[in-house]
CSV table of C-alpha atoms in Angstrom, one decimal:
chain,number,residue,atom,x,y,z
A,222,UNK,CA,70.5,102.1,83.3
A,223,UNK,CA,73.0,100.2,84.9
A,224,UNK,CA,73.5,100.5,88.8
A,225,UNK,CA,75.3,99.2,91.2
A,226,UNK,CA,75.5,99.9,95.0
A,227,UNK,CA,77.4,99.5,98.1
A,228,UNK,CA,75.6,100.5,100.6
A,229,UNK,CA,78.6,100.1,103.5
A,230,UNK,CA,81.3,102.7,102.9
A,231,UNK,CA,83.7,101.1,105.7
A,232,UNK,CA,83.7,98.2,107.8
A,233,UNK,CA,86.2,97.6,110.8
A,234,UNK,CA,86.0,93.7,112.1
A,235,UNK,CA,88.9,92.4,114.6
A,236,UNK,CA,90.8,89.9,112.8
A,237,UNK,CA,89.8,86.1,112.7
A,238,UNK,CA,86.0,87.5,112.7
A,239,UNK,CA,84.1,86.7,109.3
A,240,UNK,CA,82.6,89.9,107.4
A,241,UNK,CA,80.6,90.1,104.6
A,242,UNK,CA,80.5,93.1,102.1
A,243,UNK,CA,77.3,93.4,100.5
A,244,UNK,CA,76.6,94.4,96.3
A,245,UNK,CA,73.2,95.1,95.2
A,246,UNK,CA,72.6,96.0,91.7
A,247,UNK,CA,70.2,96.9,89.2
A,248,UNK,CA,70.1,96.2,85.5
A,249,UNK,CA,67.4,95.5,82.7
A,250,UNK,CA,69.3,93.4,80.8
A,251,UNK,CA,68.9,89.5,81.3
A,252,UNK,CA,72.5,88.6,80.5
A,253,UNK,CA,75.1,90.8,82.8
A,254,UNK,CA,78.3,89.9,84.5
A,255,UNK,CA,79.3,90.9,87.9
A,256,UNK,CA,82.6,91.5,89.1
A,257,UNK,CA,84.2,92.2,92.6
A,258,UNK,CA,87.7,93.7,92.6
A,259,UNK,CA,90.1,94.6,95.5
A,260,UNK,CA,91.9,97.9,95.7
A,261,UNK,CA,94.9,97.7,98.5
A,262,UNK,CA,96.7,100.4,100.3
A,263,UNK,CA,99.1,100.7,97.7
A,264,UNK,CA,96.1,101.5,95.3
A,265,UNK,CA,96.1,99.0,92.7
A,266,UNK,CA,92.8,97.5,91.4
A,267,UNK,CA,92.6,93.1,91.5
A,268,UNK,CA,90.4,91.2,90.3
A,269,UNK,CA,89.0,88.6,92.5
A,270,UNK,CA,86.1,87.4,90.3
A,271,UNK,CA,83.3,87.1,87.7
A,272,UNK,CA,79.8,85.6,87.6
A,273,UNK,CA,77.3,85.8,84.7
A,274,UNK,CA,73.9,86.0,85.2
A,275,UNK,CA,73.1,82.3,84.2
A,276,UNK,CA,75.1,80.8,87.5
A,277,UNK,CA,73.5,81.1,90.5
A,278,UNK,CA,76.1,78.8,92.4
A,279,UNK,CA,77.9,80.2,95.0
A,280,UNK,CA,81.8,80.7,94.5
A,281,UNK,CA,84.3,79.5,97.1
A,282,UNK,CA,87.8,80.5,97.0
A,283,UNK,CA,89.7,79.8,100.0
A,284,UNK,CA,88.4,81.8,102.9
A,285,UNK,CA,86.4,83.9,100.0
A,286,UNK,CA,83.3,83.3,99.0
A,287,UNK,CA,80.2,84.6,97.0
A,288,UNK,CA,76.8,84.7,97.0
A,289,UNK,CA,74.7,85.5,94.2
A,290,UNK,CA,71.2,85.8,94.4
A,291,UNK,CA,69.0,87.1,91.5
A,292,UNK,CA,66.0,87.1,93.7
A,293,UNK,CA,67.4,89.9,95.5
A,294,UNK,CA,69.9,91.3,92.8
A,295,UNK,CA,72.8,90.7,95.2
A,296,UNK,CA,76.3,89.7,94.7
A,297,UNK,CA,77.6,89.4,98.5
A,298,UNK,CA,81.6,88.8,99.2
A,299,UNK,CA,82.2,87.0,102.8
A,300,UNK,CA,85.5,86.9,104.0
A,301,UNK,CA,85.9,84.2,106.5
A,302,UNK,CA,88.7,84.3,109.3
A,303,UNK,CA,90.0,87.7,108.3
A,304,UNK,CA,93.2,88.9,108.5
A,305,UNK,CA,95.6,92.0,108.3
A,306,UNK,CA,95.9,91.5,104.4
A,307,UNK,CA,92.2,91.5,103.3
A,308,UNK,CA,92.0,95.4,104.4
A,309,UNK,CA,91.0,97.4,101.4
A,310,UNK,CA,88.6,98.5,99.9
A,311,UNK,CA,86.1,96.4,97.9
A,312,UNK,CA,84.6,97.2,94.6
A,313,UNK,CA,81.6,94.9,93.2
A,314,UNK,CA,81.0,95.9,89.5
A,315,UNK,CA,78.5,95.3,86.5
A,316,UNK,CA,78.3,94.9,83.2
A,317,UNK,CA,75.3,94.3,80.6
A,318,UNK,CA,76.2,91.8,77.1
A,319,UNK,CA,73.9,94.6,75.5
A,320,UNK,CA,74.3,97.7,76.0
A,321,UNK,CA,74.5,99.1,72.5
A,322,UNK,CA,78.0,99.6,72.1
A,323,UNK,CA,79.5,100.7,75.3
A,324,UNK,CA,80.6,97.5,77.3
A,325,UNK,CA,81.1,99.6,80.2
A,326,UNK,CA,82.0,98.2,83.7
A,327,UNK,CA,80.0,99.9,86.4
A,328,UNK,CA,81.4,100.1,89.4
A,329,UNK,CA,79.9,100.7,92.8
A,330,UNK,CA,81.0,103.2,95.5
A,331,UNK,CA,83.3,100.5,97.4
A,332,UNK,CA,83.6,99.9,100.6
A,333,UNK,CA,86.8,100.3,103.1
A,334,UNK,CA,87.4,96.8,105.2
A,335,UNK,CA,89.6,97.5,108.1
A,336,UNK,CA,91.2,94.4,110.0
A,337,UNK,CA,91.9,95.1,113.3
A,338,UNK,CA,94.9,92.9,114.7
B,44,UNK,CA,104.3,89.5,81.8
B,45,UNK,CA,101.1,90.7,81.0
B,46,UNK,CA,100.5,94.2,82.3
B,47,UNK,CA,98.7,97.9,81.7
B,48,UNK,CA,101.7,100.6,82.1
B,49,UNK,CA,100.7,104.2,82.8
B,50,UNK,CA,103.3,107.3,83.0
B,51,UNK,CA,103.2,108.9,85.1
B,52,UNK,CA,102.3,107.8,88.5
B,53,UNK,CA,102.1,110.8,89.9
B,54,UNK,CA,101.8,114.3,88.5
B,55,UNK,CA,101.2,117.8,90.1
B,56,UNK,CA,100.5,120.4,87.5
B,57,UNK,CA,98.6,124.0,87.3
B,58,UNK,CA,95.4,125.0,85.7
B,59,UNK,CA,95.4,125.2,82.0
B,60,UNK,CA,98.6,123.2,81.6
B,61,UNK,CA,97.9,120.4,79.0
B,62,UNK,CA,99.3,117.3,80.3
B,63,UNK,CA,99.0,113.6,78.1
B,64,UNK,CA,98.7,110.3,80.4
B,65,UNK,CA,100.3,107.3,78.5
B,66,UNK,CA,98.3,104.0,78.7
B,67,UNK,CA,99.7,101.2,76.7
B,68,UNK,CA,99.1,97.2,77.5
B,69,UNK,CA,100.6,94.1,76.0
B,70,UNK,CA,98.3,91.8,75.8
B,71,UNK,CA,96.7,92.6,72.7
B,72,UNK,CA,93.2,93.8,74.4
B,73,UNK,CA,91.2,95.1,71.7
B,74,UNK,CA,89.1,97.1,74.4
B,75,UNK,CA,90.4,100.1,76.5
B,76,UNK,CA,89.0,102.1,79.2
B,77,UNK,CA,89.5,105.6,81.1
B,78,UNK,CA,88.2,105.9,84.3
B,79,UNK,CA,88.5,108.3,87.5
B,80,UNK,CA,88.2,107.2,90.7
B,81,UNK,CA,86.6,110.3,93.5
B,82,UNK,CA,85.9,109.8,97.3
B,83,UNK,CA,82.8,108.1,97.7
B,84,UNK,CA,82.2,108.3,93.6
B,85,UNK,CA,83.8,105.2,92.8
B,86,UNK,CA,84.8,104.5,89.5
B,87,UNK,CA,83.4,106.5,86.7
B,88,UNK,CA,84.4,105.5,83.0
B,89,UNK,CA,85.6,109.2,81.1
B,90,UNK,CA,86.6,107.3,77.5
B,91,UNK,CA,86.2,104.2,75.9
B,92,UNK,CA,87.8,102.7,72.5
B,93,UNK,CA,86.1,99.4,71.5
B,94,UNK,CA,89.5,99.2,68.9
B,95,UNK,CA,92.2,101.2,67.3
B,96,UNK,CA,90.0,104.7,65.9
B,97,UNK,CA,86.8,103.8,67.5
B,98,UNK,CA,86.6,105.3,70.3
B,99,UNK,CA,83.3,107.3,72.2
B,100,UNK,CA,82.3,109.2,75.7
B,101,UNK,CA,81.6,107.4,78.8
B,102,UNK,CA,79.9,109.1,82.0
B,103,UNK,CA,82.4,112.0,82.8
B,104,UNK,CA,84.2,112.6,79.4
B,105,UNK,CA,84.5,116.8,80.1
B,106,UNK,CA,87.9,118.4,80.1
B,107,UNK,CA,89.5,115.3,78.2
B,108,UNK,CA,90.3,113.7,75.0
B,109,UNK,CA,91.1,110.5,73.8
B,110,UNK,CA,93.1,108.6,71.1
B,111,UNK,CA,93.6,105.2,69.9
B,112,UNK,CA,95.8,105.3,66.6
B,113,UNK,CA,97.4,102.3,67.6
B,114,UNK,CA,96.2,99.0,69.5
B,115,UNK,CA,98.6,99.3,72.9
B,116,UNK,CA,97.9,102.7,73.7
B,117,UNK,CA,95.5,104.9,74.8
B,118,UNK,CA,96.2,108.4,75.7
B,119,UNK,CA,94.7,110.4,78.2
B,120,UNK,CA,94.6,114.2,77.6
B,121,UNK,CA,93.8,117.2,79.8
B,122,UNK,CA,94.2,120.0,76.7
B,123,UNK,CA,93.8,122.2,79.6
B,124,UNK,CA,93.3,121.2,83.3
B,125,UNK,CA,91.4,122.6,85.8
B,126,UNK,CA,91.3,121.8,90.0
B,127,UNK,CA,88.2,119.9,89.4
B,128,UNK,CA,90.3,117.0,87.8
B,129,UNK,CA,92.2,116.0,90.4
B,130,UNK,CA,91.6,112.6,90.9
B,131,UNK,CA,93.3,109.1,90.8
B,132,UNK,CA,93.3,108.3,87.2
B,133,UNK,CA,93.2,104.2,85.7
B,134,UNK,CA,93.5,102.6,82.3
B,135,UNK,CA,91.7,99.4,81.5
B,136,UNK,CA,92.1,97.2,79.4
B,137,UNK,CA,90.2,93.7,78.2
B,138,UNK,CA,89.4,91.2,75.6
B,139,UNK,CA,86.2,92.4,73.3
B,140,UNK,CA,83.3,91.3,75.1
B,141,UNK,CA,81.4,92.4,78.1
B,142,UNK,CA,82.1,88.6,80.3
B,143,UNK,CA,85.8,89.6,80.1
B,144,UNK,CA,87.2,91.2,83.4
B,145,UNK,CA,89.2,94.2,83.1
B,146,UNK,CA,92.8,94.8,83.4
B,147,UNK,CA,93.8,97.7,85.2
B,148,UNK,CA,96.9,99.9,85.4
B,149,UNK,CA,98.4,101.0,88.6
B,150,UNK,CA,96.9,104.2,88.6
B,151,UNK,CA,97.7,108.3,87.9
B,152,UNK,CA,97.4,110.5,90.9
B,153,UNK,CA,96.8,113.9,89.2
B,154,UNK,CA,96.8,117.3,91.3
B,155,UNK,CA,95.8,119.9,89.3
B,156,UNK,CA,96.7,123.5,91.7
């Protein structure tokens, strides 16, 4: 079965420090999909991005990056030069191409970032 | 603009009240999703429907039901509601295909008394 987990439930880093959010997860399928998504204050789930099994390359997106390691099973987030915005709380999230008819997205447990200004 | 809509937002009820959450999106998704989200739970899928009458139990599918008579909507519904189901509620929504990521609604936040 299909796990993922979060091991950080909250983080607090002063703002301008870098913080990474780490995602391990577990699957027996070779071709899965992983997924971070950002919930706000205001509660609403975004999606930030999505990497399938077969890309290994890391993923930079401004002062967000990824790295995905299959070695490990990881799927870390780093935030670089954080600000007030980026607190929230962080889901990472899987889902297996086979999994017999329910394309289910599981999430992990999140994890709470808190900016300090 | 491409969206998931839920109604309502917020809703405080009593036990055994039934109470319907509307889910409809725009964007022609053929796959729709259910989930609850708990302190420290996460996410948990309750329903699924892979397309308009197919739809089947996820983890946490007690105390609701589910319909899908017509592609837009989905329908939550607590037939009758008990304290345990209070929880933030979200619809989902995606393309058919498990590299697709998920569009969510804004969220229910029921209170079941």
């Amino acid at each position: 079965a299909q796990k993922v987990t979060q091991a950080q439930t909250e983080i607090s880093v002063v703002e301008k420090e870098d913080v990474t959010l780490d995602c391990v997860y577990e699957t027996r399928d070779t071709t899965y999909y992983l997924f971070w998504y950002k919930q706000p204050p205001s509660g609403e789930l975004v999606f930030l991005i999505r990497r399938n099994s077969f890309d290994e390359q890391n993923e930079i997106s401004g002062r967000y990056s990824w790295n995905f390691q299959k070695s490990t099973s990881s799927f870390n987030f780093t935030i670089t030069a954080s600000q007030v915005v980026d607190s929230a709380v962080y889901f990472c999230a899987l889902s297996e191409a086979l999994n017999f008819g329910n394309e289910k997205l599981t999430f992990g447990t999140g994890t709470r970032l808190t900016i300090i200004p | 603009e491409a969206q998931v809509t839920q109604n309502p937002r917020y809703l405080i009820t009593v036990t055994g009240k039934k109470l319907t959450v509307t889910c409809s999106q725009n964007m022609n998704h053929e796959y729709m999703s259910w989930y609850r989200q708990d302190p420290g739970l996460g996410l948990r899928q309750i329903y699924y429907s892979m397309n308009v009458e197919v739809t089947d139990k996820g983890d946490v599918p007690e105390g609701y039901k589910v319909s899908r008579k017509e592609k837009r909507n989905f329908p939550l519904i607590l037939e009758s509601p008990s304290p345990n189901q209070t929880s933030l509620y979200f619809c989902a929504s995606r393309l058919s295909g498990t590299a697709y990521e998920q569009y969510f609604g804004p969220g229910t936040r029921l209170t079941v008394t």
